[in-house]
Amino acid sequence: QVQLVESGGGSVQAGGSLRLSCAGSGYIGNYCMRWYRQAPGKEREEVALIDRRGRTTYANSVKGRFSISLENAKNTLYLQMNSLKSEDTAMYYCAAQGATPSSCRGSLVWGQGTQVTVSS
């Protein structure tokens, strides 16, 4: 089972940018890879997904500002976050889910999370 370690979180002012990384212990190109976030007192929400074919989907709240990408050679998933807002403040988690060429399926394997704090 793959293990995931996030990094890149921190504190930034509104309008700034951060890039989160999620390093896999092995090859992650065969998984559906997801970014989630959870703010205090709120449920965990999915932010972005990239499937085995490289297709991406985003939550409406981050469309046009966030970009998910996968660098297979480094077994690393990224989340580029631009034009950050105070409401983006949350713990961010990456997750790997089993996948076929056409679908995502199975349970999720989670990283430990990285904190993002955006001050206005």
CSV table of C-alpha atoms in Angstrom, one decimal:
chain,number,residue,atom,x,y,z
A,1,GLN,CA,0.0,0.0,0.0
A,2,VAL,CA,1.4,3.4,-1.0
A,3,GLN,CA,2.2,5.9,1.7
A,4,LEU,CA,1.8,9.6,1.2
A,5,VAL,CA,3.6,12.6,2.7
A,6,GLU,CA,2.4,16.2,2.2
A,7,SER,CA,4.5,19.3,2.4
A,8,GLY,CA,4.5,22.9,1.3
A,9,GLY,CA,1.9,24.3,3.6
A,10,GLY,CA,2.4,27.6,5.5
A,11,SER,CA,1.1,31.0,6.1
A,12,VAL,CA,0.5,33.5,3.3
A,13,GLN,CA,-1.4,36.7,2.8
A,14,ALA,CA,-4.6,36.8,0.7
A,15,GLY,CA,-3.8,37.0,-3.0
A,16,GLY,CA,-0.6,35.0,-2.6
A,17,SER,CA,0.3,31.5,-3.8
A,18,LEU,CA,1.5,28.2,-2.4
A,19,ARG,CA,2.4,24.9,-4.0
A,20,LEU,CA,1.6,21.8,-2.0
A,21,SER,CA,3.4,18.5,-2.7
A,22,CYS,CA,2.4,15.0,-1.9
A,23,ALA,CA,5.2,12.4,-2.2
A,24,GLY,CA,4.3,8.8,-2.7
A,25,SER,CA,6.4,5.9,-1.4
A,26,GLY,CA,6.1,4.3,-4.8
A,27,TYR,CA,4.6,4.8,-8.2
A,28,ILE,CA,1.3,6.7,-7.9
A,29,GLY,CA,0.5,7.0,-11.6
A,30,ASN,CA,-1.9,4.1,-11.4
A,31,TYR,CA,-4.1,5.8,-8.8
A,32,CYS,CA,-6.7,8.4,-8.8
A,33,MET,CA,-5.1,11.2,-6.8
A,34,ARG,CA,-7.1,13.7,-4.8
A,35,TRP,CA,-6.6,16.7,-2.7
A,36,TYR,CA,-9.0,17.4,0.2
A,37,ARG,CA,-9.2,20.1,2.8
A,38,GLN,CA,-10.8,20.5,6.1
A,39,ALA,CA,-11.3,23.7,7.9
A,40,PRO,CA,-12.0,23.9,11.7
A,41,GLY,CA,-15.6,23.0,12.4
A,42,LYS,CA,-16.3,22.0,8.8
A,43,GLU,CA,-16.5,18.7,7.0
A,44,ARG,CA,-13.7,17.5,4.8
A,45,GLU,CA,-14.2,18.5,1.2
A,46,GLU,CA,-12.7,17.4,-2.1
A,47,VAL,CA,-10.7,20.1,-3.8
A,48,ALA,CA,-9.3,18.5,-6.9
A,49,LEU,CA,-8.9,15.1,-8.6
A,50,ILE,CA,-6.6,13.8,-11.3
A,51,ASP,CA,-7.3,10.4,-12.7
A,52,ARG,CA,-5.1,7.8,-14.5
A,53,ARG,CA,-5.7,9.5,-17.8
A,54,GLY,CA,-4.7,12.9,-16.5
A,55,ARG,CA,-8.2,14.2,-16.5
A,56,THR,CA,-8.8,16.8,-13.7
A,57,THR,CA,-11.8,18.0,-11.8
A,58,TYR,CA,-12.1,20.9,-9.3
A,59,ALA,CA,-14.4,22.1,-6.6
A,60,ASN,CA,-16.3,25.2,-7.8
A,61,SER,CA,-14.7,27.2,-5.0
A,62,VAL,CA,-11.2,26.7,-6.4
A,63,LYS,CA,-11.8,26.6,-10.2
A,64,GLY,CA,-9.5,28.9,-12.0
A,65,ARG,CA,-7.3,29.4,-9.0
A,66,PHE,CA,-6.0,25.9,-8.1
A,67,SER,CA,-4.2,23.4,-10.4
A,68,ILE,CA,-3.6,19.8,-9.7
A,69,SER,CA,-0.7,17.9,-11.4
A,70,LEU,CA,1.2,14.7,-11.2
A,71,GLU,CA,4.9,14.2,-11.9
A,72,ASN,CA,5.2,10.4,-12.3
A,73,ALA,CA,9.0,10.5,-12.5
A,74,LYS,CA,9.1,11.8,-8.9
A,75,ASN,CA,6.0,10.0,-7.6
A,76,THR,CA,4.7,13.4,-6.6
A,77,LEU,CA,1.4,15.0,-6.7
A,78,TYR,CA,1.1,18.8,-6.6
A,79,LEU,CA,-1.5,21.4,-5.9
A,80,GLN,CA,-0.7,24.9,-7.1
A,81,MET,CA,-2.8,27.4,-5.3
A,82,ASN,CA,-3.0,31.0,-6.6
A,83,SER,CA,-5.1,34.0,-5.6
A,84,LEU,CA,-5.5,32.5,-2.2
A,85,LYS,CA,-8.4,33.7,0.0
A,86,SER,CA,-9.0,33.5,3.8
A,87,GLU,CA,-11.6,30.9,3.2
A,88,ASP,CA,-8.9,28.6,1.7
A,89,THR,CA,-7.5,28.3,5.2
A,90,ALA,CA,-7.6,24.6,6.1
A,91,MET,CA,-5.6,21.4,6.6
A,92,TYR,CA,-4.9,20.0,3.2
A,93,TYR,CA,-4.7,16.2,2.6
A,94,CYS,CA,-3.7,14.2,-0.4
A,95,ALA,CA,-5.3,10.8,-1.0
A,96,ALA,CA,-4.7,7.9,-3.4
A,97,GLN,CA,-7.6,5.7,-4.6
A,98,GLY,CA,-7.4,2.6,-6.7
A,99,ALA,CA,-8.2,3.1,-10.3
A,100,THR,CA,-8.9,1.5,-13.7
A,101,PRO,CA,-8.2,3.3,-16.9
A,102,SER,CA,-11.8,4.6,-16.9
A,103,SER,CA,-12.8,4.9,-13.2
A,104,CYS,CA,-11.7,5.5,-9.6
A,105,ARG,CA,-12.7,2.9,-7.1
A,106,GLY,CA,-11.9,1.5,-3.7
A,107,SER,CA,-10.8,3.0,-0.4
A,108,LEU,CA,-8.6,6.0,0.0
A,109,VAL,CA,-5.1,6.1,1.4
A,110,TRP,CA,-4.5,9.4,3.2
A,111,GLY,CA,-1.5,11.5,3.9
A,112,GLN,CA,-1.0,13.2,7.3
A,113,GLY,CA,-2.0,16.7,6.0
A,114,THR,CA,-0.3,20.1,5.7
A,115,GLN,CA,-1.7,23.3,7.1
A,116,VAL,CA,-2.5,26.3,4.9
A,117,THR,CA,-3.3,29.6,6.6
A,118,VAL,CA,-4.4,32.6,4.6
A,119,SER,CA,-4.6,36.0,6.3
A,120,SER,CA,-6.6,38.8,4.9
